[in-house]
């Protein structure tokens, strides 16, 4: 009787790994689990706030004009070299390493927010 | 020789992209050499001045030569041990813990024997 009870309890305790993998969906297979970096997946609002903070503290930018859909060169009147500096500041803020070709295409706030939000290793 | 042909514009656009990438790499390199921010800011300003001094050059050949000279200077001054984000290629955590091949499972039976 004790062994039947014990087997019943163990039957509940035994958790096959395949079920937990399916629960997390594609995230667990795409990102290394048990990694201490990049597992605090940011939510969109936090990304937006931090990106706006970085852009507002840029010395050549007027903080009152910064909104989440602003274009660096058209709306803020910045230079292409200033855009490069902003992208570098965003890389430092989110501990990312953006390849040169991708970084060249980031031209505006919504692009930057989308890129950082979709990057698996941003933290 | 018409100034606004498509090939001329394409060439200028390619040059501008090269300049932006060169500026980005040079700025990162400056940060690698001057680790502390109070040293980095004056160096970054000096680099920016060098780029700004040649802002209004119009001759395409001259721009090409200046970009090549700039890239040569950058290659000469590259830091031997740059800071790379750990999970990026070249970083310390790159490929450190590759994900296990799918299909391998761990059965958590906590040492339970089958004949118990």
XYZ file of C-alpha atoms in Angstrom:
239
model
C 0.000 0.000 0.000
C 2.827 2.357 0.829
C 4.480 1.650 -2.478
C 1.250 2.349 -4.361
C 0.871 5.664 -2.511
C 4.477 6.477 -3.192
C 4.172 5.650 -6.868
C 1.031 7.795 -7.077
C 2.857 10.748 -5.520
C 5.890 10.264 -7.727
C 3.657 10.057 -10.740
C 2.508 13.578 -9.975
C 6.012 14.795 -9.240
C 7.559 13.431 -12.381
C 7.524 16.316 -14.908
C 8.679 15.415 -18.412
C 10.847 18.118 -19.940
C 9.024 18.162 -23.266
C 5.953 19.713 -21.658
C 7.852 22.686 -20.233
C 9.552 23.248 -23.558
C 6.211 23.462 -25.335
C 4.870 25.838 -22.668
C 7.532 28.450 -23.402
C 7.121 28.098 -27.129
C 9.802 29.339 -29.411
C 11.484 31.591 -26.864
C 13.268 28.803 -24.997
C 14.663 27.181 -28.101
C 15.744 30.488 -29.580
C 17.402 31.841 -26.436
C 19.838 29.892 -24.318
C 18.056 28.911 -21.163
C 19.996 29.085 -17.905
C 21.939 31.979 -19.354
C 22.548 34.846 -16.992
C 22.516 37.375 -19.777
C 19.574 38.268 -21.903
C 16.956 36.349 -19.989
C 15.281 39.434 -18.595
C 13.175 39.995 -21.687
C 12.202 43.614 -21.675
C 8.677 44.743 -22.228
C 7.903 47.343 -24.828
C 7.096 50.212 -22.484
C 10.395 49.898 -20.691
C 12.272 49.816 -23.988
C 10.450 52.940 -25.150
C 11.205 54.786 -21.920
C 14.882 53.919 -21.929
C 15.327 54.793 -25.601
C 13.634 58.140 -25.071
C 15.821 58.817 -22.044
C 18.959 58.151 -24.070
C 17.809 60.418 -26.881
C 16.760 63.188 -24.488
C 20.105 63.283 -22.720
C 21.939 63.730 -25.995
C 23.421 67.240 -25.806
C 22.405 68.350 -29.281
C 18.772 67.368 -28.873
C 15.905 69.460 -27.566
C 14.215 67.187 -24.966
C 10.724 68.566 -25.491
C 10.642 67.445 -29.117
C 11.426 63.797 -28.452
C 8.511 61.411 -28.985
C 8.527 57.686 -29.723
C 8.001 58.269 -33.440
C 10.579 60.914 -34.134
C 13.107 60.732 -36.966
C 16.594 61.756 -35.914
C 17.536 63.692 -39.003
C 14.190 65.028 -40.181
C 12.451 65.873 -36.927
C 15.297 66.538 -34.523
C 17.565 68.220 -37.044
C 20.514 65.970 -36.325
C 23.392 64.964 -38.530
C 24.206 61.501 -39.856
C 27.241 61.441 -37.558
C 24.953 62.374 -34.665
C 22.758 59.410 -35.605
C 25.829 57.199 -35.379
C 26.535 58.568 -31.907
C 22.967 57.954 -30.777
C 23.060 54.373 -32.030
C 26.291 53.827 -30.119
C 24.703 55.231 -26.976
C 21.758 52.861 -27.418
C 24.167 49.950 -27.838
C 25.808 50.860 -24.549
C 22.496 51.314 -22.772
C 21.081 47.933 -23.779
C 24.370 46.011 -23.805
C 23.910 45.103 -27.445
C 26.325 44.578 -30.262
C 24.711 45.734 -33.487
C 26.493 44.838 -36.762
C 27.671 47.816 -38.799
C 25.240 47.338 -41.660
C 22.261 47.077 -39.344
C 23.363 50.041 -37.282
C 23.589 52.169 -40.387
C 19.902 51.582 -41.110
C 18.657 52.705 -37.704
C 17.502 56.186 -38.519
C 14.607 56.990 -36.245
C 13.107 56.242 -32.860
C 10.485 53.670 -33.951
C 13.135 51.713 -35.868
C 15.440 51.738 -32.862
C 12.669 50.670 -30.479
C 11.573 47.863 -32.778
C 15.123 46.610 -33.285
C 15.934 46.611 -29.592
C 12.642 45.002 -28.630
C 13.097 42.211 -31.139
C 16.706 41.581 -30.268
C 16.924 38.476 -28.059
C 19.904 39.626 -26.050
C 18.916 43.139 -25.049
C 18.914 43.750 -21.338
C 29.308 65.758 -67.190
C 25.935 66.116 -65.504
C 26.192 66.303 -61.775
C 22.896 64.682 -60.891
C 23.087 61.366 -62.688
C 21.939 58.350 -60.812
C 25.377 56.773 -60.753
C 26.882 59.905 -59.215
C 24.222 59.954 -56.525
C 24.650 56.258 -55.879
C 28.394 56.738 -55.545
C 27.947 59.634 -53.137
C 25.464 57.592 -51.098
C 27.916 54.698 -50.915
C 30.627 57.108 -49.808
C 28.372 58.531 -47.115
C 27.684 55.048 -45.831
C 31.399 54.307 -45.743
C 31.988 57.506 -43.810
C 29.292 56.642 -41.285
C 30.670 53.153 -40.724
C 34.197 54.534 -40.431
C 33.037 57.095 -37.880
C 31.261 54.389 -35.900
C 34.303 52.151 -35.812
C 36.640 55.020 -34.988
C 34.382 56.105 -32.141
C 34.300 52.595 -30.691
C 38.038 52.396 -31.021
C 38.406 55.702 -29.212
C 36.313 54.284 -26.408
C 38.529 51.193 -26.324
C 41.679 53.252 -25.962
C 40.260 55.812 -23.525
C 38.375 53.624 -21.104
C 37.369 56.374 -18.725
C 34.608 58.692 -19.875
C 36.386 61.880 -18.830
C 39.159 60.959 -21.259
C 36.804 59.651 -23.902
C 34.725 62.799 -24.339
C 37.578 65.129 -25.441
C 38.937 62.413 -27.744
C 35.503 61.885 -29.272
C 35.154 65.622 -29.791
C 38.533 65.740 -31.538
C 37.492 62.883 -33.812
C 34.257 64.674 -34.626
C 36.199 67.825 -35.491
C 38.342 65.864 -37.921
C 35.244 64.594 -39.671
C 33.559 67.996 -39.629
C 36.599 69.695 -41.179
C 36.065 67.733 -44.391
C 32.323 68.077 -44.448
C 31.985 70.247 -47.551
C 34.294 68.438 -49.935
C 32.542 67.892 -53.263
C 35.079 66.163 -55.493
C 34.240 62.438 -55.662
C 37.800 61.255 -56.269
C 39.142 63.331 -53.413
C 36.464 61.941 -51.117
C 37.422 58.395 -52.096
C 41.054 59.075 -51.322
C 40.219 60.683 -48.005
C 38.032 57.762 -46.986
C 40.832 55.346 -47.880
C 43.295 57.408 -45.846
C 40.860 57.481 -42.941
C 40.414 53.724 -43.039
C 44.182 53.254 -43.134
C 44.532 55.453 -40.049
C 41.789 53.483 -38.340
C 43.518 50.177 -39.136
C 46.758 51.551 -37.770
C 45.156 52.621 -34.484
C 42.954 49.600 -33.802
C 43.038 48.417 -30.223
C 44.564 44.925 -29.767
C 42.038 43.932 -27.105
C 38.768 45.700 -27.827
C 35.747 45.476 -25.609
C 33.211 43.194 -27.222
C 29.864 42.401 -25.657
C 30.232 38.897 -24.091
C 27.656 37.052 -26.178
C 28.831 38.552 -29.491
C 31.413 36.840 -31.737
C 34.799 37.547 -30.179
C 33.351 37.986 -26.722
C 34.071 35.762 -23.767
C 30.689 34.073 -23.592
C 30.342 33.417 -27.289
C 29.523 29.726 -27.911
C 30.167 29.037 -24.246
C 26.888 27.240 -23.560
C 25.442 26.085 -26.842
C 21.849 24.967 -26.546
C 21.494 21.163 -26.344
C 20.352 19.389 -29.470
C 16.582 19.098 -29.594
C 15.219 15.718 -28.698
C 17.534 15.202 -25.753
C 15.409 15.182 -22.633
C 16.112 14.842 -18.962
C 13.640 12.646 -17.103
C 13.252 13.940 -13.608
C 12.507 10.784 -11.717
C 14.813 11.671 -8.797
C 16.459 8.272 -8.714
C 13.231 6.385 -8.364
C 13.741 2.740 -9.148
C 11.220 0.965 -11.304
C 10.778 -1.979 -9.019
C 9.960 0.129 -5.948
